[in-house]
Short mmCIF file of C-alpha atoms in Angstrom, two decimals:
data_model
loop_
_atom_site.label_atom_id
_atom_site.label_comp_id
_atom_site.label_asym_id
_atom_site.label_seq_id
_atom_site.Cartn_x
_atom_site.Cartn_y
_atom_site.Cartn_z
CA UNK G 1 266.81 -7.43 50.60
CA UNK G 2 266.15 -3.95 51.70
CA UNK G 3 268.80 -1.75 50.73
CA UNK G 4 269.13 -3.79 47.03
CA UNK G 5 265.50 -3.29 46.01
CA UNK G 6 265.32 0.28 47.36
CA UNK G 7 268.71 2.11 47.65
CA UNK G 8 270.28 0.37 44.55
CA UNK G 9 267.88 -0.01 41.72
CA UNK G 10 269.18 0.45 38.00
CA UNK G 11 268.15 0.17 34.56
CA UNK G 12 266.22 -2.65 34.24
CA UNK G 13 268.09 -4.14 31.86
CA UNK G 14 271.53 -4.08 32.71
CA UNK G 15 273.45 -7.42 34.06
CA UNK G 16 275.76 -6.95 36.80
CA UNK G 17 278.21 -10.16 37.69
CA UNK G 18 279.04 -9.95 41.48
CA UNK G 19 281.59 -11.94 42.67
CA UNK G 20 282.14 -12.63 46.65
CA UNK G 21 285.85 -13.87 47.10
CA UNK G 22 286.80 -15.89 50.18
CA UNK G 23 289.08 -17.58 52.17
CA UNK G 24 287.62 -21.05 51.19
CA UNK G 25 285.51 -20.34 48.48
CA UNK G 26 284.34 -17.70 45.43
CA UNK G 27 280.92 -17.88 44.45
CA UNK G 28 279.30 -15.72 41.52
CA UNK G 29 275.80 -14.69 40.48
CA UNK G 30 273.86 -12.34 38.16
CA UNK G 31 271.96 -9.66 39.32
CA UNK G 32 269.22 -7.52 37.33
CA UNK G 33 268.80 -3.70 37.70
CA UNK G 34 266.55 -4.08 40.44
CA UNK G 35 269.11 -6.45 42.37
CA UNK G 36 267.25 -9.68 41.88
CA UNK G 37 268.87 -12.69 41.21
CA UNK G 38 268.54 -14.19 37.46
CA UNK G 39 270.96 -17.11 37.57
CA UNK G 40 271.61 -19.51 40.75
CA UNK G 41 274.43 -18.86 43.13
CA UNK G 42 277.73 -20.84 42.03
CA UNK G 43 280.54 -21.83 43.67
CA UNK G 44 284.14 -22.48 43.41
CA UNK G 45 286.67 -23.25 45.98
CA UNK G 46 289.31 -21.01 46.76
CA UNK G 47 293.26 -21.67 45.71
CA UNK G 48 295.19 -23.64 48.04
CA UNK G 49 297.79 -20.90 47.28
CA UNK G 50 295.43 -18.01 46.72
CA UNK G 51 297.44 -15.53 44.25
CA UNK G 52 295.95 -13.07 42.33
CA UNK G 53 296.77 -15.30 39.03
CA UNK G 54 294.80 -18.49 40.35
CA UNK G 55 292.11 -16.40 41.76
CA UNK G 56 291.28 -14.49 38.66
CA UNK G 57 291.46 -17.74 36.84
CA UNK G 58 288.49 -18.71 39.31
CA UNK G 59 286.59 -15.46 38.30
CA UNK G 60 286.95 -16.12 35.07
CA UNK G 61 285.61 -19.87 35.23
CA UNK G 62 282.61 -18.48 37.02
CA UNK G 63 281.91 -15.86 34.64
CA UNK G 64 281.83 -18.35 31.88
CA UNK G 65 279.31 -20.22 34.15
CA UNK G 66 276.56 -17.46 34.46
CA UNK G 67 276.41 -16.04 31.04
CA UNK G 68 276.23 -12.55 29.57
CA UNK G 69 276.56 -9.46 32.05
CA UNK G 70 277.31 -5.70 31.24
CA UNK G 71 279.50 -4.98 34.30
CA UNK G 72 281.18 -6.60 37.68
CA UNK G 73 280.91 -6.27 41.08
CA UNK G 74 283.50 -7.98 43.30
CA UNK G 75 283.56 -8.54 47.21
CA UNK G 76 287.06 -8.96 48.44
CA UNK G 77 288.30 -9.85 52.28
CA UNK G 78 290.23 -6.71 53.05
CA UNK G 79 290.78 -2.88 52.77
CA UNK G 80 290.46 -1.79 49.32
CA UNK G 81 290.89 1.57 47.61
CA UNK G 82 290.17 2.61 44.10
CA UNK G 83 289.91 -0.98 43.35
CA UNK G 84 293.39 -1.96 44.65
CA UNK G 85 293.26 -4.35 47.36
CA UNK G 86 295.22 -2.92 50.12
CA UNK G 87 295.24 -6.20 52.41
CA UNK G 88 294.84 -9.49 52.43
CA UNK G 89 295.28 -11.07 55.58
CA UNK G 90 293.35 -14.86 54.67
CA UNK G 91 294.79 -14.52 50.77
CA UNK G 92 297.81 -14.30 49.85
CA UNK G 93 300.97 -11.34 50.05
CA UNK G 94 300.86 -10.77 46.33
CA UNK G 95 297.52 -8.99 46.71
CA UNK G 96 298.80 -6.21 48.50
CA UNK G 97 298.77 -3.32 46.29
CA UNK G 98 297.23 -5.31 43.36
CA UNK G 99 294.98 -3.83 41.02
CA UNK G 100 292.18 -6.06 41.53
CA UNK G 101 289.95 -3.73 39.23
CA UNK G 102 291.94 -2.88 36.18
CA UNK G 103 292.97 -6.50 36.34
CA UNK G 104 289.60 -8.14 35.98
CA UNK G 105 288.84 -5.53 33.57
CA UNK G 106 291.08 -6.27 31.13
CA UNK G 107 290.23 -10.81 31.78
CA UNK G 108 286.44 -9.96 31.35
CA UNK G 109 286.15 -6.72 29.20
CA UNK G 110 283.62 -5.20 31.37
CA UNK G 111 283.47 -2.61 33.79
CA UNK G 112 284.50 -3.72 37.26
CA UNK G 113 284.08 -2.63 40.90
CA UNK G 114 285.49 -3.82 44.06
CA UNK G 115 284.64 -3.41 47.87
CA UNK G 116 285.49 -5.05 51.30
CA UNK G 117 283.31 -8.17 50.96
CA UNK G 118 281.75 -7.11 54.60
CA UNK G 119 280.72 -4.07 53.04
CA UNK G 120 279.26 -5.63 49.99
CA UNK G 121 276.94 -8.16 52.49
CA UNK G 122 275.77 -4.69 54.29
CA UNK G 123 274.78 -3.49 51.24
CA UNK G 124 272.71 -6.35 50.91
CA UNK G 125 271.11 -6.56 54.45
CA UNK G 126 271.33 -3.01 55.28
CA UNK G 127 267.81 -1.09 56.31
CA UNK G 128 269.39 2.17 55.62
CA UNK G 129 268.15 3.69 58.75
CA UNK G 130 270.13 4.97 61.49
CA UNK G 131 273.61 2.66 62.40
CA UNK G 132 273.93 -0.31 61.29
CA UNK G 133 276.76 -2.57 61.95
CA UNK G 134 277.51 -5.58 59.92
CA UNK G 135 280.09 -8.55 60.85
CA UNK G 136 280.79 -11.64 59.20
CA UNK G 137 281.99 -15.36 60.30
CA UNK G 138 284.23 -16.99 57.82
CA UNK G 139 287.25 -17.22 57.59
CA UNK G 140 288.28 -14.54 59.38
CA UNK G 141 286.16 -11.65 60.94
CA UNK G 142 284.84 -8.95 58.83
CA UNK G 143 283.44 -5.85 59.63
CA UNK G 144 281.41 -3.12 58.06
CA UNK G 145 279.44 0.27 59.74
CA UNK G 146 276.90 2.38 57.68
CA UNK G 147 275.02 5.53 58.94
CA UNK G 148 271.50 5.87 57.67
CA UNK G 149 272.47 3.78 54.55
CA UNK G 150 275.79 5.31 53.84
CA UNK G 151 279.08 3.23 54.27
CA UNK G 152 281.79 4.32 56.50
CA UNK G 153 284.49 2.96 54.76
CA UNK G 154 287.71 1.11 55.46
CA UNK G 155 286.66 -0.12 58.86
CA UNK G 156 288.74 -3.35 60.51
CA UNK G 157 287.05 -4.49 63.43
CA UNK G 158 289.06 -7.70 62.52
CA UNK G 159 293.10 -7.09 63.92
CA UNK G 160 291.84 -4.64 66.92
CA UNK G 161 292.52 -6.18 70.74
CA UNK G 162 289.56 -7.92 71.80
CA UNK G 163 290.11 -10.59 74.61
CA UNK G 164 293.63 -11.00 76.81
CA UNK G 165 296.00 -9.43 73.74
CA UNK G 166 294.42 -11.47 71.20
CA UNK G 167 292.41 -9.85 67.93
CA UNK G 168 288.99 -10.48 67.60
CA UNK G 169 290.01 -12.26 64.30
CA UNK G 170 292.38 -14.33 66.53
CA UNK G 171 289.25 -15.13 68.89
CA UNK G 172 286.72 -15.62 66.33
CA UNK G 173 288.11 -16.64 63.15
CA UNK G 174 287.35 -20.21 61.75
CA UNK G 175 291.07 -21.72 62.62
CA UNK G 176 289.85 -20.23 66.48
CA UNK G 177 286.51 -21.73 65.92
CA UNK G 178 287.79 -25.08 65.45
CA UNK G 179 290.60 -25.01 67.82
CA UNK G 180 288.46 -23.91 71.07
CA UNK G 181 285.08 -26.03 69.78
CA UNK G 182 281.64 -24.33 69.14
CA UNK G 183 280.71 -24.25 72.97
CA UNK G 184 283.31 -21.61 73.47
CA UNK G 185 283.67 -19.91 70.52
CA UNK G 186 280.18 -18.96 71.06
CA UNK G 187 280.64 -17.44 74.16
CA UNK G 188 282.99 -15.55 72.99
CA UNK G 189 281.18 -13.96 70.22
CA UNK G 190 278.09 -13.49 73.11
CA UNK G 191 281.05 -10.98 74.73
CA UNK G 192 282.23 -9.72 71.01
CA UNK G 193 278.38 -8.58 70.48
CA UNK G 194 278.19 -7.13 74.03
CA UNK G 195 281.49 -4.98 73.49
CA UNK G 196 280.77 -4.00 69.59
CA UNK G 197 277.43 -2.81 71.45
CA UNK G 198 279.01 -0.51 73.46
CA UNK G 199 281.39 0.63 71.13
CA UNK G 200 279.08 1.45 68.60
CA UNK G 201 275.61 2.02 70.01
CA UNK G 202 274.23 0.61 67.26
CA UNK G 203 270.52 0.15 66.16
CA UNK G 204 271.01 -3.08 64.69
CA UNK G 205 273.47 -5.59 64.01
CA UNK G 206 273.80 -8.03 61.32
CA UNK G 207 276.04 -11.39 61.75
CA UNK G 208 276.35 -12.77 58.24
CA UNK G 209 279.42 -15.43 56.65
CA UNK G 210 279.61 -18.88 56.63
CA UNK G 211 279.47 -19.71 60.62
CA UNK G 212 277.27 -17.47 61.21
CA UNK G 213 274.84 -20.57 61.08
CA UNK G 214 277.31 -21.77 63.78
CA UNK G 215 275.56 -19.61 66.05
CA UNK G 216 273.32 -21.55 69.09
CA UNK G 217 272.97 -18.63 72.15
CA UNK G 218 269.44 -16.39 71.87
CA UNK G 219 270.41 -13.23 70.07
CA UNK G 220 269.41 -9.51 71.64
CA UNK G 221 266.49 -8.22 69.69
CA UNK G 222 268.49 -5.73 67.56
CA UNK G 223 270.65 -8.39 66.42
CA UNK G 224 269.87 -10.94 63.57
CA UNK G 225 271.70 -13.62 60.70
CA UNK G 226 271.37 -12.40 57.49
CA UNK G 227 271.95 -15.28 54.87
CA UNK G 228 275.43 -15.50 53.15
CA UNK G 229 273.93 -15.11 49.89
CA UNK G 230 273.75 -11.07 51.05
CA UNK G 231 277.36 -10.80 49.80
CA UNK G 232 276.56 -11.69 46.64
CA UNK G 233 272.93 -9.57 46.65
CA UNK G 234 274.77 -6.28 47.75
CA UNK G 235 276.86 -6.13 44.98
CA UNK G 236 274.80 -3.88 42.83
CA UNK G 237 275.07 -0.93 45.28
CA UNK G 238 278.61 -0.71 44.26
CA UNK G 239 277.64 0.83 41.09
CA UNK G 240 275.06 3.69 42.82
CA UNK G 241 276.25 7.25 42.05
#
């Protein structure tokens, strides 16, 4: 990926756990300095009852799973700030105002990071030219903007009026996805692009998540998938001074 291999390259050596949290599942990798993977993607599901207790207890079973690292990177779904997770609208309420960073700090005894998980799969897919808009298809909707390669942070496309009162989370979420049927729930992403485009004036667009490979309709030239593994590849630019 672009903005891995040439805005976030680090000492060779150094190990860097990331850690892509989601409504249905966490999955966990290890990254080198230069952002390439050296262990295979893993994968837990997520906590019926998400809490911060049962999801750390995740992290820590896939840390176990990928061996030694020197530092973490986490990707979480919702506004975070200083590595406090702010919201948590597809988690559960004990993770607002949790100290997602300090708390995974003191389970792993390594450094730790954390960003909107939709900013973390930018990082991954990003070109770093010009503005780029990122959105992802999971559980919810998640949203991320960067400017010639720099993140604009804190943005929630998600819970904003899209279509007839309703959020384009509400429209394009999973539990929407599989309430109106593909059919529909394409065409109403088709619109979604057509108004983020004019809201943004973007130079590209980037659909990422787990339905993104959901997608049927002919995408405009600017637009592409970027694999969900991005969330996991991105991770590394979290720790770029």
């Amino acid at each position: 990926m672009a903005q891995t291999k040439s805005f976030a390259r680090d000492k060779p050596g150094i190990r860097t756990l990331v850690v892509d949290i989601g409504g249905s599942g966490i999955k966990a990798l290890v990254l080198d300095g230069a952002g390439r993977p050296l262990t295979v993607r893993s994968r837990i599901n997520t906590p019926s009852r998400p809490t911060p207790a049962a999801v750390l207890k995740v992290i820590q079973r896939l840390a176990a799973k990928n061996g030694k690292f020197d530092r973490v990177s986490v990707g979480f779904p919702g506004v975070v700030r200083g590595g406090v997770t702010e919201t948590a609208p597809n988690l559960h309420k004990r993770w607002y105002g949790f100290d997602l960073a300090d708390k995974l700090e003191s389970k792993l005894g390594k450094p730790v990071r954390v960003a909107n998980d939709a900013d973390v799969q930018g990082f991954g897919a990003i070109s770093g030219h010009g503005v780029e808009l990122v959105v992802t298809l999971g559980t919810g909707f998640g949203s991320a903007l960067f400017v010639d390669g720099k993140l604009v942070p804190n943005l929630e496309v998600a819970h904003h009026p899209f279509m007839r009162g309703e959020t384009y989370e509400d429209v394009l979420g999973n539990l929407a996805r599989k309430k109106a049927g593909n059919r529909k729930w394409n065409r109403r992403l088709d619109t979604a692009i057509k108004t983020l485009a004019a809201l943004f004036n973007y130079d590209h667009l980037y659909i990422g998540g787990g339905n993104a490979k959901k997608v049927t309709f002919k995408l405009p030239q600017n637009v592409r998938i970027i694999p969900n593994v991005a969330g996991l590849l991105g991770g590394i630019a979290l720790w770029r001074e």
